[in-house]
Amino acid sequence: WASLDEVDVVEATQSDAAKLALMTKVERMAIDDAKQAAIEAAGEKVSSASLAFPLSSSASARLSAFSSGAASLAVLTIARETIELIDTPTEANASALQPMLPQRAPAYLLYRWAHTPPAGEATATPIFLYCCPEESPVRAKMLHASTKGGVIAHFKEAGIQIAKSFEVSDLADVTESLFFSELYPPEEQQQAFSRPAPRAGRKLTKRRDA
């Protein structure tokens, strides 16, 4: 388990050289990959660089529970080159998600959102959010960005099919309004609520007496 206090990393006032000296080889590779991805993106190229870290036992157990339907929530982070589960309940309303996310460090949110679509019956949709607050240390941003693909691969291995994935930098945006707008864009909602025009019926005319 990892607590919110542990993942809310505050950057120390160290020189760049000192920071690099403290990094592991894998973390340096993550930064190099992120830099290369940025360079390729600037050149309108696509980069598939992604780090693959193992799951901790608690994270693996939570994904298994999510896959079986025994859990609808998992908040994950990278710690000590391992994908760790942040200590959170297995169930939560969408309105209660924000306080469970680190305020100054990136995290991954896997959530089965129970809701009723604009037109349809109640459903529960698995969604994935990469949450990266602006206050996060640059080192943590690069590491988590490079590991996102590996995290999604773990979901697939656990039999979890994600319906929608997106990113947020402001945790205040993690609301049901965001989920609705991402899964049901305004134009689709308008189509769902629009009613077909009534069929043309027989035209009645007033009969005139001779």
XYZ file of C-alpha atoms in Angstrom:
210
model
C 0.000 0.000 0.000
C 1.047 3.585 -0.582
C -0.468 6.514 1.297
C -1.328 9.903 -0.174
C 1.405 11.466 1.959
C 3.987 9.184 0.381
C 2.982 9.974 -3.182
C 2.638 13.741 -2.674
C 6.280 14.301 -3.544
C 7.761 17.749 -2.951
C 10.735 18.680 -5.104
C 13.896 19.307 -3.120
C 16.116 22.282 -3.880
C 18.863 20.296 -5.522
C 20.899 20.951 -8.618
C 20.079 19.068 -11.807
C 23.244 17.054 -11.442
C 22.356 16.030 -7.901
C 18.860 15.007 -8.988
C 20.225 12.833 -11.778
C 22.630 11.207 -9.344
C 19.711 10.171 -7.136
C 17.766 8.597 -10.005
C 17.894 4.914 -10.790
C 18.897 3.672 -14.201
C 15.270 2.898 -15.073
C 14.176 6.417 -14.108
C 16.890 7.925 -16.300
C 15.640 5.737 -19.162
C 12.104 7.018 -18.537
C 13.287 10.627 -18.810
C 15.250 9.863 -21.972
C 12.192 8.162 -23.479
C 9.980 11.112 -22.563
C 12.438 13.558 -24.132
C 12.615 11.461 -27.282
C 8.816 11.267 -27.417
C 8.617 15.056 -27.154
C 11.143 15.467 -29.964
C 9.262 13.041 -32.194
C 5.936 14.656 -31.391
C 7.368 17.997 -32.417
C 8.290 16.399 -35.720
C 4.781 14.934 -36.045
C 6.081 11.412 -35.503
C 4.584 8.750 -33.279
C 6.525 7.248 -30.370
C 5.568 3.913 -28.823
C 8.098 4.086 -25.989
C 6.605 2.708 -22.798
C 7.968 1.361 -19.553
C 6.573 -1.809 -18.034
C 6.770 -2.047 -14.244
C 5.418 -5.006 -12.254
C 2.318 -4.798 -10.096
C 2.590 -4.975 -6.328
C 0.612 -7.777 -4.678
C -2.064 -5.341 -3.476
C -2.385 -3.721 -6.916
C -2.661 -7.138 -8.580
C -5.324 -8.223 -6.101
C -7.344 -5.056 -6.700
C -7.259 -5.504 -10.480
C -8.470 -9.083 -10.045
C -11.294 -7.828 -7.842
C -12.153 -5.143 -10.396
C -12.229 -7.693 -13.189
C -14.577 -9.987 -11.238
C -16.876 -7.122 -10.277
C -15.970 -7.248 -6.577
C -14.408 -3.768 -6.801
C -15.150 -0.685 -8.887
C -12.183 1.513 -7.963
C -8.392 1.389 -8.054
C -5.960 4.301 -7.690
C -2.431 3.396 -8.730
C 0.943 5.128 -8.687
C 4.607 4.341 -9.392
C 6.806 3.813 -6.339
C 10.195 2.085 -6.229
C 9.803 0.928 -9.847
C 6.578 -0.880 -8.971
C 2.936 -0.116 -9.728
C 1.475 0.368 -6.256
C -2.113 0.603 -5.057
C -2.933 3.769 -3.127
C -4.937 2.949 -0.006
C -8.531 3.539 -1.154
C -11.880 1.756 -0.729
C -13.098 -0.700 -3.333
C -16.255 1.318 -4.028
C -16.980 5.051 -4.239
C -19.405 7.528 -5.728
C -18.036 9.713 -8.509
C -18.400 12.763 -6.249
C -15.973 11.199 -3.733
C -13.088 10.512 -6.124
C -11.190 13.816 -5.909
C -10.002 13.462 -2.276
C -8.629 10.002 -3.071
C -6.194 11.348 -5.671
C -2.729 12.757 -4.846
C -2.738 16.546 -5.004
C 0.914 16.978 -6.041
C 1.816 13.733 -7.805
C 0.560 11.787 -10.827
C -1.732 8.792 -10.419
C -3.836 6.399 -12.486
C -7.542 6.052 -11.742
C -9.436 2.935 -12.797
C -13.136 3.375 -12.128
C -16.331 1.548 -12.986
C -18.779 4.405 -13.365
C -22.380 3.473 -12.578
C -24.750 5.829 -14.368
C -27.711 6.158 -16.658
C -26.891 7.298 -20.215
C -28.853 10.200 -21.785
C -30.932 7.624 -23.632
C -30.844 4.107 -22.293
C -30.832 1.937 -19.209
C -28.530 2.098 -16.180
C -25.046 0.751 -16.837
C -21.551 0.577 -15.338
C -18.697 1.677 -17.605
C -14.972 1.047 -16.913
C -12.988 4.243 -17.488
C -9.329 5.114 -17.043
C -7.939 8.510 -16.053
C -4.313 9.571 -16.032
C -4.277 12.316 -13.407
C -1.230 14.581 -13.552
C -1.546 17.775 -11.470
C 0.495 20.759 -12.645
C 2.212 20.817 -9.230
C 3.721 17.361 -9.795
C 7.534 17.144 -9.970
C 8.808 16.973 -13.549
C 10.573 13.706 -12.802
C 7.316 12.100 -11.627
C 5.412 13.437 -14.645
C 7.900 11.893 -17.066
C 7.983 8.566 -15.242
C 4.212 8.181 -15.063
C 3.680 9.324 -18.647
C 6.150 6.702 -19.861
C 4.495 3.980 -17.768
C 0.869 4.631 -18.743
C 0.947 2.149 -21.607
C 2.359 -0.545 -19.328
C -0.415 0.061 -16.795
C -3.092 -0.320 -19.469
C -1.400 -3.560 -20.565
C -1.855 -4.899 -17.030
C -5.559 -4.068 -17.277
C -5.870 -6.125 -20.449
C -4.020 -9.031 -18.867
C -6.506 -8.931 -15.985
C -9.407 -9.090 -18.450
C -10.456 -5.455 -17.931
C -11.805 -3.724 -21.031
C -11.577 0.060 -20.811
C -14.412 1.902 -22.543
C -12.772 5.339 -22.375
C -9.427 6.756 -21.264
C -8.438 10.403 -20.885
C -6.116 12.729 -18.967
C -6.695 15.507 -16.455
C -4.280 18.062 -15.001
C -6.787 19.727 -12.677
C -8.280 17.338 -10.110
C -11.299 19.634 -9.807
C -12.282 18.323 -13.253
C -12.738 14.772 -11.950
C -16.522 14.888 -11.812
C -19.509 13.142 -13.340
C -19.845 16.111 -15.691
C -16.449 15.243 -17.160
C -17.411 11.587 -17.533
C -20.643 12.484 -19.298
C -18.928 14.915 -21.669
C -16.233 12.370 -22.566
C -18.518 9.372 -23.054
C -21.497 11.238 -24.443
C -20.400 14.316 -26.430
C -23.043 17.081 -26.698
C -23.870 16.267 -30.300
C -24.585 12.631 -29.379
C -26.752 13.677 -26.447
C -28.726 15.968 -28.735
C -29.329 13.101 -31.138
C -30.367 10.825 -28.284
C -32.922 13.297 -26.973
C -34.261 14.403 -30.343
C -37.591 12.925 -31.325
C -38.478 11.811 -34.826
C -40.848 14.050 -36.685
C -44.495 12.857 -36.567
C -45.728 10.946 -39.560
C -47.924 12.839 -41.945
C -51.505 11.832 -41.274
C -54.574 12.028 -43.424
C -55.448 15.597 -44.125
C -58.951 16.518 -43.039
C -60.918 18.941 -45.143
C -64.112 20.650 -44.263
C -66.975 19.494 -46.353
C -69.028 22.186 -47.925
C -72.732 21.709 -48.335
C -74.052 22.188 -51.805
